[in-house]
Amino acid sequence: MTQDVEMKEQQPTPSNPVSSTSPSVLQQLKDIAALIEVGAYAREVRRIVRAIRWTIQLRKNLTASVVSAFLDFVLLPGSEVHTRLASYVPKEDEHDMVIDTATSGTQTPAKHSLPELEIYSYLLVLIFLIDQKRYDEAKACSSAGIARLKNLNRRTVDVLASRLYFYYSLSYELTGALAEIRGNLLALHRTSTMRHDELGQETLLNLLLRNYLHYNLYDMAEKLRSKAPRFEAHSNQQFSRYLFYLGKIRTIQLEYTDAKESLLQAARKAPISALGFRVQCNKWAVIVRLLLGEIPERTVFMQKGMEKALRPYFELTNAVRIGDLELFKSVAEKFSSTFSSDGTSNLIVRLRHNVIRTGLRNISISYSRISLVDVAKKLRLDSPNPVADAESIVSKAIRDGAIDATLDRANGWMVSKETGDIYSTNEPQIAFNSRIAFCLNMHNEAVRALRFPPNSHKEKESAEKRRERQQQEQELAKHIAEEDDDEF
């Protein structure tokens, strides 16, 4: 970014604000193309990763004139790829055309385009169309890019391909046609598996899981996830998405403990800038913790930038904590649209039983003996026969161990037993054990994430050995150079 600032300072300040930004962005795109070209020839994937990150930073400044000028620079004019991509970019103004031509005329366009640059051009145009909300054209552009990508099997293309897969799915999701590409995604995942493209497999697996979950096909998502090949994660972002989808599947399957662990881990591993993703993780994690009988801390709802989004779930948690069924119903009705858009409406219906159980637990603690009629009134049961429902609820809670009480059916009473010392039970031990296990797991993950310099376990070579090794390397390089000269 320091280089970008220096470039802007050296240029004279023109009177038109459009001309002051376009050349700078275009020049940076040309630098990105050069970086991709170097990475392709040297087979260094990290350079292409750096180019993609640089592009994401520039996407807000992209204009039609800049994209069109970049396509003229990086692609052969009149070629099939150039003609197709140029048709998606609107015609620029006359003033912008003069500026872009002036800046691009000092550099010679590439005489042949690399496959990496072709895929990058597809990706750049696709990002521009999505930002301009031209979703139909984005669908056509992404489909053409995927068709070109099927004929390429290069490791340096894998990083660009993973990003193209993502925007391919996003363009169809924004137009409500996500089900149309499910077969294509499955075919691409199979192709990536055969080509040992692990980053593509990660991305496509997450896109398929998102596709299934979008249409509430949880069983099919679980079958795909369980049969997909497993390997070490290459992208932290993709692994966070995978944990989030896994947590949603586990929640629907009533495996709340595993779901809670996956959702919390996804929220921790997500980048700080991914605020929307972390909000969704926290929403589902709050519901899962409530279903487990836990009450989330207030600090969960007071995280920076999440207060407004988590406000409905805070009021829902308050209703569950109190055990007030009427308050729970009012909160559910008040924020029904929010819960429906988040996809948590069905889970909130499950919470009704937890609210009743919490209220019953508070009653058993407050009263040593209380009639079932009063229990029904305090729980605010609105059924035709509230006393019978209260009796069944109390008996089930006693059988499940939620309350320590007895049911006197003859007199219609619930008799609570005296609360003993909690430290005489195994609950403190279980709590400490869970905390220690959490700390040990975090320590093990931190150790696995450490990076050590190569050959750090070997002894340091002496100065004499270093000179001998360097002399041997120089002789070998000289010998190889002589052989190359002989060939020509």
Coordinates of C-alpha atoms in Angstrom, one line a residue:
M1 CA 0.0 0.0 0.0
T2 CA 3.0 2.3 0.6
Q3 CA 3.9 1.9 -3.1
D4 CA 0.4 2.9 -4.1
V5 CA 0.6 6.1 -2.1
E6 CA 3.9 7.1 -3.5
M7 CA 2.6 6.5 -7.1
K8 CA -0.3 8.9 -6.5
E9 CA 1.9 11.6 -5.0
Q10 CA 4.3 11.6 -8.0
Q11 CA 1.5 12.2 -10.4
P12 CA 0.3 15.8 -11.1
T13 CA -3.1 16.6 -9.7
P14 CA -5.6 16.9 -12.5
S15 CA -8.8 18.8 -12.4
N16 CA -11.1 15.9 -13.1
P17 CA -11.4 13.5 -10.2
V18 CA -12.2 10.5 -12.5
S19 CA -8.9 10.8 -14.3
S20 CA -7.0 10.9 -10.9
T21 CA -8.2 7.5 -9.8
S22 CA -8.6 5.4 -13.0
P23 CA -4.9 5.4 -14.1
S24 CA -3.7 4.4 -10.7
V25 CA -6.2 1.5 -10.5
L26 CA -5.3 0.4 -14.0
Q27 CA -1.6 0.5 -13.2
Q28 CA -2.2 -1.6 -10.1
L29 CA -4.1 -4.2 -12.2
K30 CA -1.2 -4.3 -14.6
D31 CA 1.1 -5.0 -11.7
I32 CA -1.2 -7.8 -10.6
A33 CA -1.1 -9.3 -14.1
A34 CA 2.7 -9.2 -14.0
L35 CA 2.7 -10.8 -10.6
I36 CA 0.4 -13.6 -11.8
E37 CA 2.7 -14.1 -14.9
V38 CA 5.8 -14.4 -12.7
G39 CA 3.9 -16.8 -10.4
A40 CA 2.8 -18.9 -13.3
Y41 CA 6.2 -19.2 -14.9
A42 CA 7.9 -19.9 -11.5
R43 CA 5.1 -22.1 -10.3
E44 CA 4.8 -20.1 -7.1
V45 CA 1.2 -20.2 -5.9
R46 CA 1.9 -17.7 -3.1
R47 CA 2.3 -14.9 -5.7
I48 CA -1.1 -15.7 -7.2
V49 CA -2.6 -15.7 -3.7
R50 CA -1.1 -12.3 -3.2
A51 CA -2.6 -11.1 -6.5
I52 CA -6.1 -12.2 -5.4
R53 CA -5.8 -10.4 -2.1
W54 CA -4.6 -7.3 -3.9
T55 CA -7.6 -7.5 -6.3
I56 CA -10.1 -7.7 -3.4
Q57 CA -8.7 -4.5 -2.1
L58 CA -9.2 -2.8 -5.4
R59 CA -12.7 -4.0 -6.2
K60 CA -14.4 -0.9 -4.8
N61 CA -12.5 1.3 -7.3
L62 CA -13.2 -0.8 -10.4
T63 CA -15.0 1.0 -13.2
A64 CA -16.0 0.0 -16.7
S65 CA -13.2 2.0 -18.3
V66 CA -10.6 0.4 -16.1
V67 CA -11.8 -3.1 -16.6
S68 CA -12.1 -2.6 -20.4
A69 CA -8.6 -1.1 -20.6
F70 CA -7.2 -4.0 -18.6
L71 CA -8.8 -6.5 -20.9
D72 CA -7.2 -4.8 -23.9
F73 CA -3.9 -4.9 -22.2
V74 CA -3.8 -8.5 -20.9
L75 CA -5.8 -10.3 -23.7
L76 CA -5.2 -10.5 -27.4
P77 CA -7.6 -8.0 -29.1
G78 CA -10.1 -9.9 -31.3
S79 CA -9.6 -13.2 -29.6
E80 CA -12.6 -15.2 -28.5
V81 CA -11.9 -14.6 -24.8
H82 CA -11.5 -10.9 -25.3
T83 CA -14.6 -10.5 -27.4
R84 CA -16.7 -12.5 -24.9
L85 CA -15.5 -10.6 -21.8
A86 CA -15.7 -7.2 -23.5
S87 CA -19.3 -7.8 -24.3
Y88 CA -20.1 -7.9 -20.5
V89 CA -18.4 -4.6 -19.8
P90 CA -20.5 -1.5 -20.7
K91 CA -19.0 1.0 -23.1
E92 CA -17.0 3.7 -21.3
D93 CA -17.2 7.4 -21.8
E94 CA -15.1 9.2 -24.4
H95 CA -13.1 11.0 -21.7
D96 CA -12.3 7.8 -19.9
M97 CA -11.2 6.2 -23.1
V98 CA -8.7 8.9 -23.8
I99 CA -7.2 8.6 -20.3
D100 CA -7.0 4.8 -20.3
T101 CA -5.5 4.7 -23.8
A102 CA -2.9 7.2 -22.7
T103 CA -1.8 5.2 -19.7
S104 CA -1.8 1.9 -21.5
G105 CA 0.0 3.1 -24.6
T106 CA 3.3 3.3 -22.7
Q107 CA 3.2 -0.5 -22.1
T108 CA 3.3 -3.3 -24.7
P109 CA 0.4 -5.7 -24.4
A110 CA 1.1 -9.4 -24.0
K111 CA 1.6 -11.2 -27.3
H112 CA 0.2 -14.4 -25.8
S113 CA -2.1 -14.8 -22.8
L114 CA -1.4 -17.4 -20.1
P115 CA -4.3 -19.6 -18.9
E116 CA -3.8 -18.0 -15.5
L117 CA -4.4 -14.5 -16.9
E118 CA -7.5 -15.7 -18.8
I119 CA -9.0 -17.1 -15.7
Y120 CA -8.1 -14.0 -13.8
S121 CA -9.8 -11.9 -16.4
Y122 CA -12.9 -13.9 -16.0
L123 CA -12.7 -13.5 -12.3
L124 CA -12.2 -9.7 -12.5
V125 CA -15.1 -9.2 -14.8
L126 CA -17.3 -11.4 -12.7
I127 CA -16.5 -9.4 -9.5
F128 CA -17.2 -6.2 -11.4
L129 CA -20.6 -7.4 -12.6
I130 CA -21.6 -8.6 -9.1
D131 CA -20.6 -5.3 -7.6
Q132 CA -22.7 -3.5 -10.2
K133 CA -25.7 -5.8 -9.4
R134 CA -25.8 -7.1 -13.0
Y135 CA -26.6 -10.6 -11.9
D136 CA -27.9 -12.1 -15.2
E137 CA -24.7 -11.1 -17.0
A138 CA -22.7 -12.4 -14.0
K139 CA -24.3 -15.8 -14.5
A140 CA -23.4 -15.9 -18.1
C141 CA -19.8 -14.8 -17.4
S142 CA -19.3 -17.3 -14.6
S143 CA -20.7 -20.1 -16.7
A144 CA -18.3 -19.3 -19.5
G145 CA -15.4 -19.1 -17.0
I146 CA -16.3 -22.5 -15.6
A147 CA -16.4 -24.0 -19.1
R148 CA -12.9 -22.7 -19.8
L149 CA -11.7 -23.9 -16.5
K150 CA -12.7 -27.5 -17.1
N151 CA -9.9 -27.8 -19.8
L152 CA -7.2 -26.6 -17.5
N153 CA -5.2 -28.8 -15.0
R154 CA -2.4 -26.6 -13.6
R155 CA -1.6 -26.1 -9.9
T156 CA -1.1 -22.4 -10.4
V157 CA -4.7 -22.2 -11.6
D158 CA -6.2 -23.9 -8.5
V159 CA -6.2 -20.7 -6.4
L160 CA -7.9 -18.7 -9.1
A161 CA -10.3 -21.6 -9.8
S162 CA -11.4 -21.7 -6.1
R163 CA -12.4 -18.0 -6.2
L164 CA -14.2 -18.5 -9.5
Y165 CA -16.2 -21.4 -8.1
F166 CA -17.3 -19.2 -5.2
Y167 CA -18.5 -16.3 -7.4
Y168 CA -20.1 -18.8 -9.8
S169 CA -22.3 -20.1 -7.0
L170 CA -22.9 -16.6 -5.6
S171 CA -24.1 -15.3 -9.0
Y172 CA -26.7 -18.0 -9.2
E173 CA -27.7 -17.6 -5.5
L174 CA -28.4 -13.9 -6.0
T175 CA -30.7 -14.7 -8.9
G176 CA -32.5 -17.5 -6.9
A177 CA -31.3 -20.3 -9.3
L178 CA -29.0 -22.1 -6.9
A179 CA -30.5 -25.5 -7.6
E180 CA -29.6 -25.3 -11.3
I181 CA -25.9 -25.6 -10.7
R182 CA -26.0 -28.5 -8.2
G183 CA -25.1 -31.0 -10.8
N184 CA -22.3 -28.9 -12.2
L185 CA -20.8 -28.4 -8.7
L186 CA -20.9 -32.2 -8.1
A187 CA -19.1 -32.7 -11.4
L188 CA -16.5 -30.1 -10.6
H189 CA -15.9 -31.6 -7.2
R190 CA -15.4 -35.0 -8.8
T191 CA -13.0 -33.5 -11.3
S192 CA -11.1 -31.7 -8.5
T193 CA -10.8 -34.9 -6.6
M194 CA -9.3 -36.8 -9.6
R195 CA -6.9 -33.9 -10.2
H196 CA -5.9 -33.8 -6.5
D197 CA -6.9 -30.2 -6.2
E198 CA -7.4 -30.0 -2.5
L199 CA -8.2 -26.3 -2.3
G200 CA -10.9 -26.8 -5.0
Q201 CA -12.3 -29.7 -3.1
E202 CA -12.6 -27.6 0.0
T203 CA -14.3 -24.8 -1.8
L204 CA -16.7 -27.0 -3.8
L205 CA -17.6 -29.1 -0.7
N206 CA -18.6 -25.9 1.1
L207 CA -20.6 -24.7 -1.9
L208 CA -22.4 -28.0 -2.2
L209 CA -23.2 -27.9 1.6
R210 CA -24.5 -24.4 1.3
N211 CA -26.6 -25.4 -1.8
Y212 CA -28.2 -28.3 0.1
L213 CA -28.8 -26.3 3.3
H214 CA -30.3 -23.4 1.3
Y215 CA -33.1 -25.8 0.4
N216 CA -33.2 -27.5 3.8
L217 CA -31.8 -30.8 2.4
Y218 CA -29.9 -31.7 5.6
D219 CA -29.9 -35.5 5.0
M220 CA -28.3 -35.1 1.6
A221 CA -25.8 -32.6 3.0
E222 CA -24.8 -35.0 5.7
K223 CA -24.4 -37.9 3.2
L224 CA -22.1 -35.8 1.0
R225 CA -20.1 -34.6 4.0
S226 CA -19.6 -38.0 5.4
K227 CA -18.5 -39.5 2.1
A228 CA -16.3 -36.6 0.9
P229 CA -12.5 -37.2 1.1
R230 CA -10.9 -35.7 4.2
F231 CA -7.5 -34.0 4.3
E232 CA -5.8 -31.2 6.2
A233 CA -7.4 -27.8 5.6
H234 CA -5.5 -25.4 3.3
S235 CA -7.7 -22.3 3.8
N236 CA -8.7 -21.0 7.2
Q237 CA -11.8 -19.3 5.7
Q238 CA -13.0 -22.5 4.0
F239 CA -12.5 -24.5 7.2
S240 CA -14.5 -21.9 9.1
R241 CA -17.4 -22.2 6.6
Y242 CA -17.2 -26.0 6.8
L243 CA -17.4 -25.9 10.6
F244 CA -20.4 -23.6 10.4
Y245 CA -22.3 -25.8 8.0
L246 CA -21.4 -28.9 10.1
G247 CA -22.8 -27.1 13.2
K248 CA -26.1 -26.4 11.4
I249 CA -26.4 -30.1 10.3
R250 CA -25.6 -31.3 13.8
T251 CA -28.2 -28.9 15.3
I252 CA -30.9 -30.2 13.0
Q253 CA -29.9 -33.8 13.9
L254 CA -30.3 -33.0 17.6
E255 CA -26.6 -33.5 18.3
Y256 CA -26.3 -30.2 20.2
T257 CA -23.0 -30.9 22.0
D258 CA -21.1 -31.4 18.7
A259 CA -23.0 -28.5 17.1
K260 CA -22.0 -26.1 19.9
E261 CA -18.4 -27.1 19.5
S262 CA -18.4 -26.7 15.7
L263 CA -20.2 -23.3 15.8
L264 CA -18.0 -21.8 18.5
Q265 CA -14.9 -23.0 16.7
A266 CA -16.1 -21.5 13.4
A267 CA -16.7 -18.2 15.1
R268 CA -13.2 -18.2 16.6
K269 CA -11.4 -19.2 13.4
A270 CA -13.3 -16.6 11.3
P271 CA -11.4 -13.5 10.3
I272 CA -12.2 -10.3 12.3
S273 CA -13.3 -8.6 9.1
A274 CA -16.0 -11.3 8.5
L275 CA -18.5 -9.7 10.8
G276 CA -21.6 -11.0 9.1
F277 CA -20.3 -14.6 9.2
R278 CA -19.4 -14.3 12.9
V279 CA -22.8 -12.9 13.7
Q280 CA -24.5 -15.9 12.0
C281 CA -22.2 -18.3 14.0
N282 CA -23.1 -16.6 17.3
K283 CA -26.9 -16.7 16.5
W284 CA -26.8 -20.4 15.9
A285 CA -24.5 -20.9 18.9
V286 CA -26.9 -19.0 21.2
I287 CA -29.8 -21.2 20.1
V288 CA -27.8 -24.4 20.5
R289 CA -26.7 -23.4 24.0
L290 CA -30.3 -22.6 25.0
L291 CA -31.4 -26.0 23.7
L292 CA -28.6 -27.6 25.9
G293 CA -30.0 -25.8 28.9
E294 CA -27.2 -23.3 29.1
I295 CA -27.6 -19.6 29.4
P296 CA -25.1 -17.6 27.3
E297 CA -23.2 -14.8 29.1
R298 CA -24.2 -11.2 28.5
T299 CA -20.8 -10.5 26.9
V300 CA -21.8 -12.7 24.0
F301 CA -24.5 -10.2 23.0
M302 CA -22.3 -7.1 23.6
Q303 CA -19.5 -7.9 21.1
K304 CA -18.4 -5.0 19.0
G305 CA -20.6 -4.5 16.0
M306 CA -23.1 -7.3 17.0
E307 CA -25.3 -5.6 19.5
K308 CA -28.1 -4.7 17.1
A309 CA -28.0 -8.1 15.2
L310 CA -28.1 -10.2 18.4
R311 CA -30.8 -8.1 20.1
P312 CA -33.6 -10.5 19.3
Y313 CA -31.6 -13.4 20.6
F314 CA -30.8 -11.5 23.7
E315 CA -34.5 -11.0 24.5
L316 CA -35.1 -14.6 23.7
T317 CA -32.4 -15.7 26.1
N318 CA -33.9 -13.5 28.8
A319 CA -37.3 -15.2 28.3
V320 CA -35.8 -18.7 28.5
R321 CA -33.7 -17.7 31.6
I322 CA -36.8 -16.4 33.4
G323 CA -38.9 -19.3 32.3
D324 CA -41.8 -17.1 31.3
L325 CA -43.8 -18.7 28.6
E326 CA -45.9 -15.6 27.7
L327 CA -42.7 -13.5 27.3
F328 CA -41.2 -16.2 25.2
K329 CA -44.3 -16.2 22.9
S330 CA -44.3 -12.4 22.6
V331 CA -40.6 -12.3 21.7
A332 CA -41.0 -15.1 19.1
E333 CA -43.9 -13.2 17.5
K334 CA -42.2 -9.9 17.7
F335 CA -39.0 -11.1 15.8
S336 CA -40.6 -13.8 13.7
S337 CA -39.4 -12.2 10.5
T338 CA -35.8 -12.1 11.8
F339 CA -35.9 -15.7 13.0
S340 CA -37.4 -16.8 9.7
S341 CA -34.7 -15.0 7.6
D342 CA -32.0 -16.6 9.9
G343 CA -33.5 -20.0 9.4
T344 CA -33.9 -20.6 13.2
S345 CA -37.7 -20.6 13.4
N346 CA -37.9 -24.4 13.8
L347 CA -35.3 -24.3 16.5
I348 CA -37.1 -21.7 18.5
V349 CA -40.2 -23.9 18.4
R350 CA -38.1 -26.5 20.2
L351 CA -37.2 -24.0 22.9
R352 CA -40.7 -24.0 24.2
H353 CA -40.0 -27.1 26.2
N354 CA -36.9 -25.6 27.6
V355 CA -38.8 -22.5 28.8
I356 CA -41.4 -24.7 30.6
R357 CA -38.6 -26.8 32.2
T358 CA -36.8 -23.7 33.4
G359 CA -39.9 -22.2 34.9
L360 CA -40.7 -25.6 36.6
R361 CA -37.2 -25.7 38.0
N362 CA -37.6 -22.2 39.4
I363 CA -40.9 -23.2 41.0
S364 CA -39.4 -26.3 42.6
I365 CA -36.6 -24.2 44.1
S366 CA -39.0 -21.6 45.4
Y367 CA -41.7 -23.9 46.9
S368 CA -41.3 -27.0 49.0
R369 CA -44.9 -28.0 48.2
I370 CA -47.2 -26.5 45.5
S371 CA -50.4 -27.7 43.9
L372 CA -50.6 -28.6 40.3
V373 CA -53.2 -25.9 39.7
D374 CA -50.8 -23.3 40.9
V375 CA -48.0 -24.8 38.8
A376 CA -50.2 -24.5 35.7
K377 CA -51.0 -20.9 36.5
K378 CA -47.4 -19.9 37.1
L379 CA -46.3 -21.7 33.9
R380 CA -49.2 -19.9 32.0
L381 CA -50.2 -23.0 30.2
D382 CA -53.0 -22.2 27.7
S383 CA -54.1 -25.7 26.9
P384 CA -57.8 -26.9 27.4
N385 CA -56.8 -29.0 30.4
P386 CA -53.8 -27.2 32.1
V387 CA -53.8 -29.3 35.2
A388 CA -53.4 -32.5 33.3
D389 CA -50.7 -31.0 31.2
A390 CA -48.9 -29.7 34.3
E391 CA -49.0 -33.2 35.8
S392 CA -47.5 -34.7 32.7
I393 CA -44.8 -32.0 32.5
V394 CA -43.9 -32.4 36.2
S395 CA -43.7 -36.2 35.9
K396 CA -41.5 -36.1 32.8
A397 CA -39.2 -33.5 34.5
I398 CA -38.8 -35.7 37.5
R399 CA -38.1 -38.8 35.3
D400 CA -35.5 -36.9 33.3
G401 CA -33.8 -35.6 36.4
A402 CA -34.5 -31.9 35.7
I403 CA -36.0 -31.3 39.1
D404 CA -35.6 -33.2 42.4
A405 CA -39.1 -33.6 43.6
T406 CA -42.0 -36.1 44.0
L407 CA -45.5 -36.0 42.6
D408 CA -48.4 -36.6 44.9
R409 CA -51.2 -37.5 42.5
A410 CA -53.8 -38.2 45.3
N411 CA -53.6 -34.6 46.6
G412 CA -52.5 -33.0 43.4
W413 CA -49.2 -31.7 44.8
M414 CA -45.6 -31.4 43.7
V415 CA -43.4 -31.9 46.7
S416 CA -39.8 -30.6 46.3
K417 CA -36.9 -32.3 48.1
E418 CA -34.4 -30.3 50.1
T419 CA -31.6 -29.0 48.0
G420 CA -28.3 -30.5 49.1
D421 CA -24.8 -29.2 48.8
I422 CA -23.8 -29.1 45.1
Y423 CA -20.2 -29.7 46.1
S424 CA -21.1 -33.1 47.4
T425 CA -22.0 -34.1 43.8
N426 CA -19.9 -34.6 40.7
E427 CA -21.0 -31.4 39.0
P428 CA -17.9 -29.3 40.0
Q429 CA -15.7 -32.0 38.8
I430 CA -17.4 -32.2 35.5
A431 CA -17.2 -28.4 35.1
F432 CA -13.5 -28.3 35.8
N433 CA -12.9 -31.3 33.5
S434 CA -14.6 -29.5 30.6
R435 CA -12.6 -26.3 31.2
I436 CA -9.3 -28.3 31.4
A437 CA -10.1 -30.2 28.2
F438 CA -10.9 -26.9 26.4
C439 CA -7.6 -25.4 27.5
L440 CA -5.6 -28.5 26.4
N441 CA -7.3 -28.6 23.0
M442 CA -6.5 -24.9 22.5
H443 CA -2.9 -25.6 23.4
N444 CA -2.6 -28.5 21.1
E445 CA -4.1 -26.5 18.2
A446 CA -1.7 -23.7 18.9
V447 CA 1.3 -26.1 18.8
R448 CA 0.1 -27.6 15.6
A449 CA -0.2 -24.1 14.0
L450 CA 3.4 -23.2 14.9
R451 CA 5.8 -22.7 12.0
F452 CA 9.4 -23.6 12.3
P453 CA 12.3 -22.6 9.9
P454 CA 13.4 -25.4 7.6
N455 CA 16.2 -27.7 8.9
S456 CA 16.0 -26.1 12.4
H457 CA 16.4 -29.5 13.9
K458 CA 19.8 -30.0 12.3
E459 CA 23.1 -28.8 13.7
K460 CA 24.4 -25.6 12.4
E461 CA 27.1 -26.1 9.8
S462 CA 30.6 -24.6 10.4
A463 CA 32.1 -21.9 8.3
E464 CA 34.4 -24.3 6.5
K465 CA 31.5 -26.6 5.5
R466 CA 29.5 -23.6 4.4
R467 CA 32.3 -22.5 2.1
E468 CA 32.7 -26.0 0.6
R469 CA 29.0 -26.3 0.0
Q470 CA 28.8 -22.9 -1.7
Q471 CA 31.8 -23.8 -3.9
Q472 CA 30.2 -27.0 -4.9
E473 CA 27.0 -25.2 -5.8
Q474 CA 28.9 -22.6 -7.9
E475 CA 30.7 -25.4 -9.8
L476 CA 27.5 -27.2 -10.4
A477 CA 25.8 -24.0 -11.7
K478 CA 28.7 -23.3 -14.0
H479 CA 28.6 -26.9 -15.3
I480 CA 24.9 -26.6 -16.0
A481 CA 25.4 -23.3 -17.8
E482 CA 28.1 -24.7 -20.0
E483 CA 25.8 -27.6 -21.0
D484 CA 23.0 -25.2 -21.9
D485 CA 25.4 -23.2 -24.1
D486 CA 26.5 -26.4 -25.8
E487 CA 22.8 -27.2 -26.6
F488 CA 22.4 -23.9 -28.5

